[in-house]
Coordinates of C-alpha atoms in Angstrom, one line a residue:
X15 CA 105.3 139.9 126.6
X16 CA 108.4 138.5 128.3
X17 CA 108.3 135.1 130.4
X18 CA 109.2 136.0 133.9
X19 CA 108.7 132.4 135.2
X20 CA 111.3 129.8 134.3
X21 CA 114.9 129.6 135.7
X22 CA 117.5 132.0 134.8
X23 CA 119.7 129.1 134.2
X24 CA 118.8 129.0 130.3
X25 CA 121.3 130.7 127.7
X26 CA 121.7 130.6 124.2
X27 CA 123.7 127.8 122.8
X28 CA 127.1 128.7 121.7
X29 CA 128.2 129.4 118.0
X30 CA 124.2 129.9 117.1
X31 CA 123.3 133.5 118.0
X32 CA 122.1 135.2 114.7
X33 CA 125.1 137.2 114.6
X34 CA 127.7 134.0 114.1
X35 CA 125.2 133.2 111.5
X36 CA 125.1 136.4 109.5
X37 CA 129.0 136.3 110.0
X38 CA 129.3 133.0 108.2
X39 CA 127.2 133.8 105.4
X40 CA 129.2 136.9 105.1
X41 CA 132.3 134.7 105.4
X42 CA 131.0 131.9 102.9
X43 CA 128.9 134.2 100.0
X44 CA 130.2 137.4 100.6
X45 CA 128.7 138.1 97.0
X46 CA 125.2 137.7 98.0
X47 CA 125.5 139.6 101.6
X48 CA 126.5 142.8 102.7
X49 CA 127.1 144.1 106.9
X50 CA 123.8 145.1 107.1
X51 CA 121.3 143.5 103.9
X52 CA 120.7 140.5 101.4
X53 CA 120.9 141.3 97.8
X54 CA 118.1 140.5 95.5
X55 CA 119.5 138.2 92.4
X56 CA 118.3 138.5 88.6
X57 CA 120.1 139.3 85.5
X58 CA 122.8 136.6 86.2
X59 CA 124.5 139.3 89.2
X60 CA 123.9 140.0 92.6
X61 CA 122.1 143.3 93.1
X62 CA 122.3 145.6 95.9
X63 CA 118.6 147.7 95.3
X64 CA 115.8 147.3 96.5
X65 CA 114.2 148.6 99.8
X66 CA 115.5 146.6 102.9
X67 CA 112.9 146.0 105.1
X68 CA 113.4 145.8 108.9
X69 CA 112.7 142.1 110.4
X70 CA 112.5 140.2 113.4
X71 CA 113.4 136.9 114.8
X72 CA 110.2 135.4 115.6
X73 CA 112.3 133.6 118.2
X74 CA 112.7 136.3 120.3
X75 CA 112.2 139.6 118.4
X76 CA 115.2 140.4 117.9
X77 CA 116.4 141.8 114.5
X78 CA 117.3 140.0 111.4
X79 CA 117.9 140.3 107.7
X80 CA 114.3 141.2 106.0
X81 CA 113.5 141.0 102.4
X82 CA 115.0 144.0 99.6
X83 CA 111.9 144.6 98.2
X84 CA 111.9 145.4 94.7
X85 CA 109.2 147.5 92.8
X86 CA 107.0 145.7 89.4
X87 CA 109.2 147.8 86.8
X88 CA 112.5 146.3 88.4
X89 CA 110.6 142.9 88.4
X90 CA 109.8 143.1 85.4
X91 CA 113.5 143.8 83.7
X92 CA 114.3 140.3 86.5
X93 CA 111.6 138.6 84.6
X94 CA 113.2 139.7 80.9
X95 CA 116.4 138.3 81.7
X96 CA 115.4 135.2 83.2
X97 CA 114.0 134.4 80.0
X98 CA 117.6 135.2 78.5
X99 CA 118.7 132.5 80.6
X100 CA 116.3 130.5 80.0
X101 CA 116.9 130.6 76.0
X102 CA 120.6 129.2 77.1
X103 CA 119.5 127.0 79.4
X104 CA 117.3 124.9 77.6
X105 CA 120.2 124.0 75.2
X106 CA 122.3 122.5 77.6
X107 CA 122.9 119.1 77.4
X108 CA 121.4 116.9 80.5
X109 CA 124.8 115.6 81.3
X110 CA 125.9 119.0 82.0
X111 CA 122.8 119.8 83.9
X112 CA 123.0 117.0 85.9
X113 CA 126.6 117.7 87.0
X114 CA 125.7 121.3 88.0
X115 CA 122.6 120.2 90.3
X116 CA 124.8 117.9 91.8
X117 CA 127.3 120.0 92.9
X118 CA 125.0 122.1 94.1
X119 CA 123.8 120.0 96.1
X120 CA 127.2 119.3 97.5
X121 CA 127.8 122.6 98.2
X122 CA 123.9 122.5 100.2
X123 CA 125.2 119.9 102.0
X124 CA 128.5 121.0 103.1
X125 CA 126.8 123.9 104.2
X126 CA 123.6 122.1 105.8
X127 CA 124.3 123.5 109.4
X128 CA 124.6 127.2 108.5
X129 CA 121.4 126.9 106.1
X130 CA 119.4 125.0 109.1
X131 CA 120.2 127.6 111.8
X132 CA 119.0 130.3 109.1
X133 CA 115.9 127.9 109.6
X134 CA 115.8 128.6 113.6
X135 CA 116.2 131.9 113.4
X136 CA 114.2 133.1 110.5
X137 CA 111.1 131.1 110.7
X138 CA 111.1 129.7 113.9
X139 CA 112.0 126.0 113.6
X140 CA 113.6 123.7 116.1
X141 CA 116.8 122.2 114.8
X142 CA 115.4 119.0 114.5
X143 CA 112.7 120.2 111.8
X144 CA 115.3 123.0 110.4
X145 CA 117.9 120.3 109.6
X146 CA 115.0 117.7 108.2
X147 CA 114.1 120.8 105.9
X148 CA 117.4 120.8 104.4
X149 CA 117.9 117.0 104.0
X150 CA 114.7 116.6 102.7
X151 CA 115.6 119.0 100.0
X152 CA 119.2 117.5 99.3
X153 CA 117.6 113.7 99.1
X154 CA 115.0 114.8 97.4
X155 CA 116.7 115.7 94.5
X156 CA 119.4 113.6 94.4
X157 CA 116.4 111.2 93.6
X158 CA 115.9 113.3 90.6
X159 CA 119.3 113.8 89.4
X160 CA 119.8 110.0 89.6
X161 CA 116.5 109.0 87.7
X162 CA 116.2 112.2 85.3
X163 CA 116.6 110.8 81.8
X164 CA 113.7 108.3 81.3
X165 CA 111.3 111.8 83.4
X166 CA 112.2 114.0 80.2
X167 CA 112.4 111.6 77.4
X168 CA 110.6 112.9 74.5
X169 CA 110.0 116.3 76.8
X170 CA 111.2 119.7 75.9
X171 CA 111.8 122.2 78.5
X172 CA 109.0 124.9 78.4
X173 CA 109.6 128.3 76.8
X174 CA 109.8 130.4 79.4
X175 CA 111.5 130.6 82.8
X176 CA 109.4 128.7 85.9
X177 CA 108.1 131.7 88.6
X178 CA 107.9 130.2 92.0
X179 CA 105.7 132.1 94.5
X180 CA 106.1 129.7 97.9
X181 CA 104.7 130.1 101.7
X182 CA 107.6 130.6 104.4
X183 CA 107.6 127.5 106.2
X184 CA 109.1 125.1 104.1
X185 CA 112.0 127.1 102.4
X186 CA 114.6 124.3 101.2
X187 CA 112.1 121.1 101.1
X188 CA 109.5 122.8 99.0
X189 CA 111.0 125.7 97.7
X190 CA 114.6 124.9 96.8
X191 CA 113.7 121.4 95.8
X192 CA 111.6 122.6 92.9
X193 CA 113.8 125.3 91.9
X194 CA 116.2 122.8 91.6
X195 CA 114.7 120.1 89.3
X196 CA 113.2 122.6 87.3
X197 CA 116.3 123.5 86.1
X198 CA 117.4 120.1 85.8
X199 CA 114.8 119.6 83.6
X200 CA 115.6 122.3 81.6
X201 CA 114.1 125.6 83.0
X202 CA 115.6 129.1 84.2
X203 CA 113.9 129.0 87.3
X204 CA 112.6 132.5 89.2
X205 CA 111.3 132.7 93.1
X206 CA 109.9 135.5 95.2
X207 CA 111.3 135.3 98.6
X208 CA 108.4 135.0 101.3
X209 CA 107.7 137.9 102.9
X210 CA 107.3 136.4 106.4
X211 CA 110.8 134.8 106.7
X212 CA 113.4 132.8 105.0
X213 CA 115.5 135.0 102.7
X214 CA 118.4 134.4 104.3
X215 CA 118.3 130.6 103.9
X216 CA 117.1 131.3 100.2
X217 CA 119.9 134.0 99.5
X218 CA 122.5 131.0 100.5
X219 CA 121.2 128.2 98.8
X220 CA 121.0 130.2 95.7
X221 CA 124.5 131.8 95.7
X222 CA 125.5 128.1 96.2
X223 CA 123.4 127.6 93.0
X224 CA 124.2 130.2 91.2
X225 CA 128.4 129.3 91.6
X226 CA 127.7 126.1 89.7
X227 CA 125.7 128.0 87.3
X228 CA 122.1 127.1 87.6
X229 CA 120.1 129.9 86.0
X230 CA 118.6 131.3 89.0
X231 CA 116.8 134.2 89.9
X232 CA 115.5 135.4 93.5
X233 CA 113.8 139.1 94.5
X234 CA 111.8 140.3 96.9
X235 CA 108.9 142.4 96.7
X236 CA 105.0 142.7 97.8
X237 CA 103.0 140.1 96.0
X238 CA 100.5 142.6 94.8
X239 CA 103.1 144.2 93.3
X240 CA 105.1 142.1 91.7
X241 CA 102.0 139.6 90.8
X242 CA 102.2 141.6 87.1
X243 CA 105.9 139.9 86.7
X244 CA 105.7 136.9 88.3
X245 CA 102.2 135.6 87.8
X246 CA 101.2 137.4 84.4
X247 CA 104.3 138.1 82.0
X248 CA 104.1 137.1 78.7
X249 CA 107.9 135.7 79.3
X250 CA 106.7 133.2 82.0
X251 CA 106.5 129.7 81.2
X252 CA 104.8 128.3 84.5
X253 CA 103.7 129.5 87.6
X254 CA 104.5 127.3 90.9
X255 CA 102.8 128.5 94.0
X256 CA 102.3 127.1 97.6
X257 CA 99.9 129.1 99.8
X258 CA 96.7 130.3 100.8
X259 CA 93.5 130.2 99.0
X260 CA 92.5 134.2 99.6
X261 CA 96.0 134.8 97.1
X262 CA 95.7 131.3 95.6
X263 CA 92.2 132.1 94.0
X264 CA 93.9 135.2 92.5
X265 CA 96.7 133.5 90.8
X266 CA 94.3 131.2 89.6
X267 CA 92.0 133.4 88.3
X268 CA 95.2 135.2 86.5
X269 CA 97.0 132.1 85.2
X270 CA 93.3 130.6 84.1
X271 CA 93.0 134.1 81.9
X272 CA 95.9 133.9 80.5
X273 CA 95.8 130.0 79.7
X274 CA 99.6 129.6 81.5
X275 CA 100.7 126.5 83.1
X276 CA 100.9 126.2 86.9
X277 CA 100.9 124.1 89.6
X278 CA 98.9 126.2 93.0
X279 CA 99.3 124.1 95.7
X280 CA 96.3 126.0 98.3
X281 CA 95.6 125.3 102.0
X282 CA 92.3 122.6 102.9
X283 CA 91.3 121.7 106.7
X284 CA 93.0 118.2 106.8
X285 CA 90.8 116.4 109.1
X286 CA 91.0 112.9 110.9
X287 CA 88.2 110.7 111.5
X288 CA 87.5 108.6 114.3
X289 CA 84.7 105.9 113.9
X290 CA 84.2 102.2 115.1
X291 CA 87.5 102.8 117.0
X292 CA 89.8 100.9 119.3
X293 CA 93.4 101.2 119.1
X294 CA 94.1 104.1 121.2
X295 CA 97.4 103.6 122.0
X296 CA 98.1 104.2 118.7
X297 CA 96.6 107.3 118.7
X298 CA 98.3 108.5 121.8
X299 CA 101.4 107.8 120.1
X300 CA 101.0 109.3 117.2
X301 CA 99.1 112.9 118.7
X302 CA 102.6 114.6 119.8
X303 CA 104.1 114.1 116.0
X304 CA 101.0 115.8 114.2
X305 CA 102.0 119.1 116.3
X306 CA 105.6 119.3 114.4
X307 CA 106.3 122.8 114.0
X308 CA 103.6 124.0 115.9
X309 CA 101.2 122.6 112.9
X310 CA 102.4 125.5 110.4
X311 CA 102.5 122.8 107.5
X312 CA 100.0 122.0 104.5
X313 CA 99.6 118.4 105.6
X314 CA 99.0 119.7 109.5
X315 CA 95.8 118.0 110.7
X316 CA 94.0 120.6 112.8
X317 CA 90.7 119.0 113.1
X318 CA 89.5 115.5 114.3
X319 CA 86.2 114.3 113.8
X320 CA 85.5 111.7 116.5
X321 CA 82.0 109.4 116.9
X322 CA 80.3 111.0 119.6
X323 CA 80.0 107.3 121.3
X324 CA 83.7 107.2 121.5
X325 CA 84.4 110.1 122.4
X326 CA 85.2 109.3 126.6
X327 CA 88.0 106.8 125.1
X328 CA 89.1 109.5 122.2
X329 CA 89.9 112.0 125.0
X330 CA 91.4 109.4 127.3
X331 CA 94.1 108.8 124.4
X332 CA 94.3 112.2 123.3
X333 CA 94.8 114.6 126.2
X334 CA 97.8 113.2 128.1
X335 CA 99.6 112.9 124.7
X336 CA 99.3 116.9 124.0
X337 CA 99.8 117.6 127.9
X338 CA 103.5 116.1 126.6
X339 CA 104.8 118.3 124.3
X340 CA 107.4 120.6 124.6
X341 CA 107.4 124.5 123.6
X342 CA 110.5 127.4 123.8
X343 CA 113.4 128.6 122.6
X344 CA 115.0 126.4 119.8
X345 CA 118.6 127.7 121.0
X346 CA 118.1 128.1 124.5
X347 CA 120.3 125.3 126.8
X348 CA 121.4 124.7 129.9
X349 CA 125.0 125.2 129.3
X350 CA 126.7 126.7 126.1
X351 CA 128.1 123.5 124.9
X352 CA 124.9 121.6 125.7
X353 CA 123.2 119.8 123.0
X354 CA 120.2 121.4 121.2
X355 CA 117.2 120.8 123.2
X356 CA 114.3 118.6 121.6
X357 CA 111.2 120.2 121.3
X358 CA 108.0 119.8 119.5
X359 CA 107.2 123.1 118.4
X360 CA 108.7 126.9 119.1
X361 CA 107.2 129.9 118.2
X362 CA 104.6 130.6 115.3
X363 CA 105.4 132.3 112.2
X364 CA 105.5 136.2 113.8
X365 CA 103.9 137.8 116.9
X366 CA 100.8 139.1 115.0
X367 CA 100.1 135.2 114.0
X368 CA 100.4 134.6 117.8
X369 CA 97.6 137.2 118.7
X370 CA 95.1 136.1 115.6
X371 CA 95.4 132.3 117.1
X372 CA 95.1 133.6 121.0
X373 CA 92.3 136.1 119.5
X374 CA 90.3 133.5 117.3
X375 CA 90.6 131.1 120.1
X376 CA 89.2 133.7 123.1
X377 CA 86.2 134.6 120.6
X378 CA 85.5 130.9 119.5
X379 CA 85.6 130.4 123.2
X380 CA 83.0 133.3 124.3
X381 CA 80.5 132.2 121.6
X382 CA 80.0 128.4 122.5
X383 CA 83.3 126.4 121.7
X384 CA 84.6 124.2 125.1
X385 CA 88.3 124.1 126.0
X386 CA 89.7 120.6 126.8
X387 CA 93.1 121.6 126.5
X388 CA 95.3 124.7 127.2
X389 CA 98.9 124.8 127.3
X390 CA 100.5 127.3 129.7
X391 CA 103.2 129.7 128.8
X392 CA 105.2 129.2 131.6
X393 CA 105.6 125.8 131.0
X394 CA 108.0 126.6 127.7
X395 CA 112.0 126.7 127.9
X396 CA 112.7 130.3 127.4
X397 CA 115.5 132.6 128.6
X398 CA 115.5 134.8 131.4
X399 CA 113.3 137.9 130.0
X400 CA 113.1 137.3 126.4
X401 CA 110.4 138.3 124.4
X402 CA 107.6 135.6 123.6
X403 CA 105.3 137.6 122.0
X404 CA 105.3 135.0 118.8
X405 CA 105.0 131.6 121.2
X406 CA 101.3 129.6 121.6
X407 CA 101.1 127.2 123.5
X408 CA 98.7 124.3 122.5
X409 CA 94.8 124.6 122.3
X410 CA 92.1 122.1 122.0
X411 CA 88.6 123.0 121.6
X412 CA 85.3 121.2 121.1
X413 CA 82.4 122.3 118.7
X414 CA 83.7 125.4 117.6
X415 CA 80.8 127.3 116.6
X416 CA 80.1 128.0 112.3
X417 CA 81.2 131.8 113.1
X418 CA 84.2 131.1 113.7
X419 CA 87.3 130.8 111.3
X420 CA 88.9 128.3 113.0
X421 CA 84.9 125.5 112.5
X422 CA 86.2 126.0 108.6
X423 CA 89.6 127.3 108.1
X424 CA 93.3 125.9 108.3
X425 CA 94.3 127.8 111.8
X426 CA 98.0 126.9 110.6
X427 CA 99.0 127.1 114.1
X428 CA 98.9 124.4 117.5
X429 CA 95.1 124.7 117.5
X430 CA 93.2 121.7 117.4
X431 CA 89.4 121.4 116.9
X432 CA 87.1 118.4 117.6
X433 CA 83.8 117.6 116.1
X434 CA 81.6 115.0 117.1
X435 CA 79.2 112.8 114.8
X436 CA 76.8 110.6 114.8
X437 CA 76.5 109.2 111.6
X438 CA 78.6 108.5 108.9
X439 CA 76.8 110.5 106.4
X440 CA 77.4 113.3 109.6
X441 CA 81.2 111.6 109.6
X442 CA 81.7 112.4 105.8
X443 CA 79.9 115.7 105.8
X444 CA 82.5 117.0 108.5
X445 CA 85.5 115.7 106.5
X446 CA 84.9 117.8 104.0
X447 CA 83.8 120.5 105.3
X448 CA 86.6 122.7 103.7
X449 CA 86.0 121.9 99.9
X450 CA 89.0 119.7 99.4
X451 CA 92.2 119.1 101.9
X452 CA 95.3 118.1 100.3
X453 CA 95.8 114.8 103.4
X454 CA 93.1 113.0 105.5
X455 CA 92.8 110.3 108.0
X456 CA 90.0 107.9 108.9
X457 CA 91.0 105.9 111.8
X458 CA 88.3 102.9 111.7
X459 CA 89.3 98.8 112.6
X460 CA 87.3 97.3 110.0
X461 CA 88.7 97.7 106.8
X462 CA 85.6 97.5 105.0
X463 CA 84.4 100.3 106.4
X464 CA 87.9 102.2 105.5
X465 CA 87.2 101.2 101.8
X466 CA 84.0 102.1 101.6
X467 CA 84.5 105.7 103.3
X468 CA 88.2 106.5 102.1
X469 CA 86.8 107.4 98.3
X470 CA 84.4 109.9 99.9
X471 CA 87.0 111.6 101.7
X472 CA 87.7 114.8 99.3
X473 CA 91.6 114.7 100.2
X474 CA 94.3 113.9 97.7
X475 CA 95.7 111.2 99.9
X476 CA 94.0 109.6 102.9
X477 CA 95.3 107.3 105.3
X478 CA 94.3 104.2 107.2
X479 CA 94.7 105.3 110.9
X480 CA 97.9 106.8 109.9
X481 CA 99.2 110.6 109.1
X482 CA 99.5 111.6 105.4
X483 CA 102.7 113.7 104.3
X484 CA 103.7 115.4 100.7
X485 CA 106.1 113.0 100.6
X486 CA 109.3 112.7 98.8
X487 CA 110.6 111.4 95.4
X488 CA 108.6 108.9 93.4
X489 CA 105.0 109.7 95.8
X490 CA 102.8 112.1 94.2
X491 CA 101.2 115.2 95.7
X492 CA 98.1 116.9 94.7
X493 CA 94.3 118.4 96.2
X494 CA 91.4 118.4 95.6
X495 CA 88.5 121.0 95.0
X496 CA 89.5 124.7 96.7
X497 CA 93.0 123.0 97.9
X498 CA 94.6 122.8 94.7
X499 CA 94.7 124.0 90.9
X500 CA 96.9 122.9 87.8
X501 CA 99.1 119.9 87.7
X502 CA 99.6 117.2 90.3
X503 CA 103.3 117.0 91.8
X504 CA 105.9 114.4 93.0
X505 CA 108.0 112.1 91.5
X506 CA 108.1 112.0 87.3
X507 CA 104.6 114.4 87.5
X508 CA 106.7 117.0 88.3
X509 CA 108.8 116.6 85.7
X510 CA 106.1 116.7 83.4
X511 CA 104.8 119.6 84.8
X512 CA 107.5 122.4 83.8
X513 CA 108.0 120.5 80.4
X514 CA 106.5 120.1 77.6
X515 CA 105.4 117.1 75.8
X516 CA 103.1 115.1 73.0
X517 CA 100.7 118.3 71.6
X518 CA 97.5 117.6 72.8
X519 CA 99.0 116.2 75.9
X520 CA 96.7 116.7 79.2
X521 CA 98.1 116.7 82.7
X522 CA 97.4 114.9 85.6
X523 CA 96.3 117.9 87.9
X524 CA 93.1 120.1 88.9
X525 CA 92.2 122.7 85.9
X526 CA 89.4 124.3 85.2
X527 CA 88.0 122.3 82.3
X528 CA 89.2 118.5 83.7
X529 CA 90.5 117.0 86.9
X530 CA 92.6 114.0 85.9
X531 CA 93.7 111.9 88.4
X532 CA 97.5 109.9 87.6

């Protein structure tokens, strides 16, 4: 699908393209980049095997860098020699490690730019969100490098490397930012590049790494196939993963067999509740930032649960706050040497996200549901004839009906669902209607009411007519129920996660035989 309607006034801005990216990662990690691939990274060397896989910019379709996809018997022999590492690692004194992580995160930061418009191109992000991935990640653990030594005193390191199995949207702030203070604290640290985008990014921020000698190693491969490496070697210390529940539950199930530690950060419906309600211009403001990224976060909130009595003012707030946001191309300018354009969201992960969204939508539609709000296309910045195949605009629908994925499900796209209620027992029941969100929201004046409701919410975190995030350094981050398994996150719990303590010692986290809040 191309966009035939806006001006032909709009062109790429200049120095961005993806090929004046792929020419300065050549330029500044030659090692970890050839003309035409990445190179997988284990055994302390960059390795050119692997299957390449084609890829395209979910920006405009054009072609990019995809993943060198490795088979289990090659993961395996990554695995082995991670744990090599890791039996080196461990021994190294904290000063050392310390100094290491922080010039790698020098290096991240002189390089912040390139690594962000990896971001745009790969994933989709506008360079507003790309470049707040990045700092988020370089903050983030500067936090940890400055506050380490009280986190692991009295800790040991675990015995095994830490396997990190992450979703694509968050590459540095999630992703990189463990890696990186699991091997401060002590850890050869292993990651499976997403299979939907980012391995570009990664491949950077690790050959960064990997120059100031962090133990790291990153492959590529099909989840089922590398799950026997990665999720149930013998060699593996801890297994991190952020994702869906349909491949959640089965890491789970594995790492709950096996008795391994692991952290499984899983996707809930994060919901917001409206009830006894009055400050709507709050709301209004706040509507346009819960669409970052096109919703294609954890702590997205795609579903509001409004008091039917209310729900005349509710709309009155709501819709000319989404009628305001802005869609297209996260290069695409007026004049080369413009500025990059500020947008809300641009495309979704891939085109075959787009047509499950535009499909679960037309279907939720024809069996009951009632639109309030649909963005058009032609209203997004794109350039003259460029594919948009991966772009959605923004949907709102009412009373989606229990058939379809999108009354019980994250959609993980700019979808957004209302429910209406009567009651608060009906209030509550519709809050959790997911088993357990990671974030929630009850918007209510009286704060009695907040306290008395809050605790029923089944969300790790809820807020008081405010959005919930993961947050950064000191703030912890956890689930409950189907949205989360293992130990809790953030600040010194994730320290404690990937090391090892008092025996007998039981972690704050989400396991099978105890949930133990911090």
């Amino acid at each position: 699908m191309t966009n035939t309607l806006n001006p032909d006034t709009l062109v790429v801005k200049s120095g961005t393209s993806w090929t004046d990216a792929w020419q300065r990662c050549l330029t500044v990690a030659p090692e970890a980049f050839r003309d035409d691939r990445v190179l997988n990274l284990w055994g302390a060397a960059w390795q050119a095997d692997g299957r390449a896989l084609p890829a395209t910019s979910p920006v405009d379709g054009s072609p990019i860098a995809g993943p060198p996809r490795l088979d289990g018997a090659t993961a395996q022999q990554a695995v082995r020699a991670s744990l090599d590492q890791h039996r080196a690692w461990r021994h190294v004194p904290l000063a050392e490690r310390r100094a290491r992580v922080a010039a790698t995160l020098d290096a991240l930061t002189e390089h912040r730019e390139l690594l962000a418009l990896l971001l745009v191109w790969e994933i989709g992000k506008p360079w507003r969100l790309a470049q707040a991935d990045v700092d988020r990640a370089i903050d983030g653990v500067r936090w940890y490098v400055d506050g380490i030594e009280p986190m692991v005193d009295g800790r040991a390191p675990l015995d095994g490397p830490v396997s990190n199995i992450a979703s694509w949207n968050y590459p540095m702030s999630v992703l990189v930012h463990a890696m990186l203070v699991q091997a401060l604290a002590g850890n050869a640290v292993i990651a499976k590049t997403p299979t939907d985008g980012g391995v570009a990014c990664l491949t950077l921020a690790c050959a960064l790494a990997v120059r100031e000698g962090i133990p790291v190693t990153l492959v590529s491969g099909s989840g089922r196939e590398l799950s026997e490496a990665l999720v149930r070697a013998p060699e593996i210390g801890c297994v991190s993963f952020v994702g869906g529940r349909d491949t959640g539950a089965a890491v789970a199930t594995a790492v709950a067999d096996l008795g391994k530690r692991h952290v499984l950060e899983q996707e809930g419906l994060n919901t917001w509740g409206i009830w006894n309600y009055t400050d709507w211009d709050a709301l209004t403001a706040v509507v346009p930032k819960l669409f970052d990224y096109g919703k294609q976060r954890c702590t997205a909130y795609p579903r509001f649960v409004v008091q039917r009595e209310l729900f005349d003012e509710f709309l009155a707030a709501y819709l000319p706050a989404v009628r305001t946001l802005r869609v297209g191309h996260p290069l695409a300018v007026e004049h080369p040497d413009d500025s990059y354009p500020v947008l809300d969201f641009g495309p979704v992960i891939n085109a075959a996200k787009a047509k499950e969204l535009h499909d679960q939508v037309a279907e939720a539609i024809d069996r009951g549901a009632v639109p309030l709000h649909r963005g058009k296309l032609s209203d997004a910045r794109f350039l003259p004839g460029q594919d948009t195949a991966a772009y959605v605009q923004p949907v709102t629908l009412l009373n989606p009906p229990p058939s379809s994925p999108l009354h019980h499900a994250e959609p993980f796209g700019p979808v957004d669902t209302i429910v209406l209620v009567d009651t608060e027992a009906e209030l509550l029941a519709a809050m959790n209607a997911s088993n357990g969100a990671l974030v929630a929201t009850l918007s209510t004046d009286d704060e009695s009411t907040y306290g008395r409701l809050a605790p029923q919410i089944r969300a790790f975190k809820v807020g008081h007519g405010k959005p919930r995030s993961r947050g950064d350094r000191d703030e912890l981050f956890g689930g409950f129920g189907a949205s989360w398994s293992g130990a809790f996150v953030g600040g010194e719990l994730l320290v404690r996660a990937v090391t090892q303590g008092p025996a007998g010692e039981r972690l704050p986290g989400n396991f099978p035989d105890y949930h133990l809040m911090p």
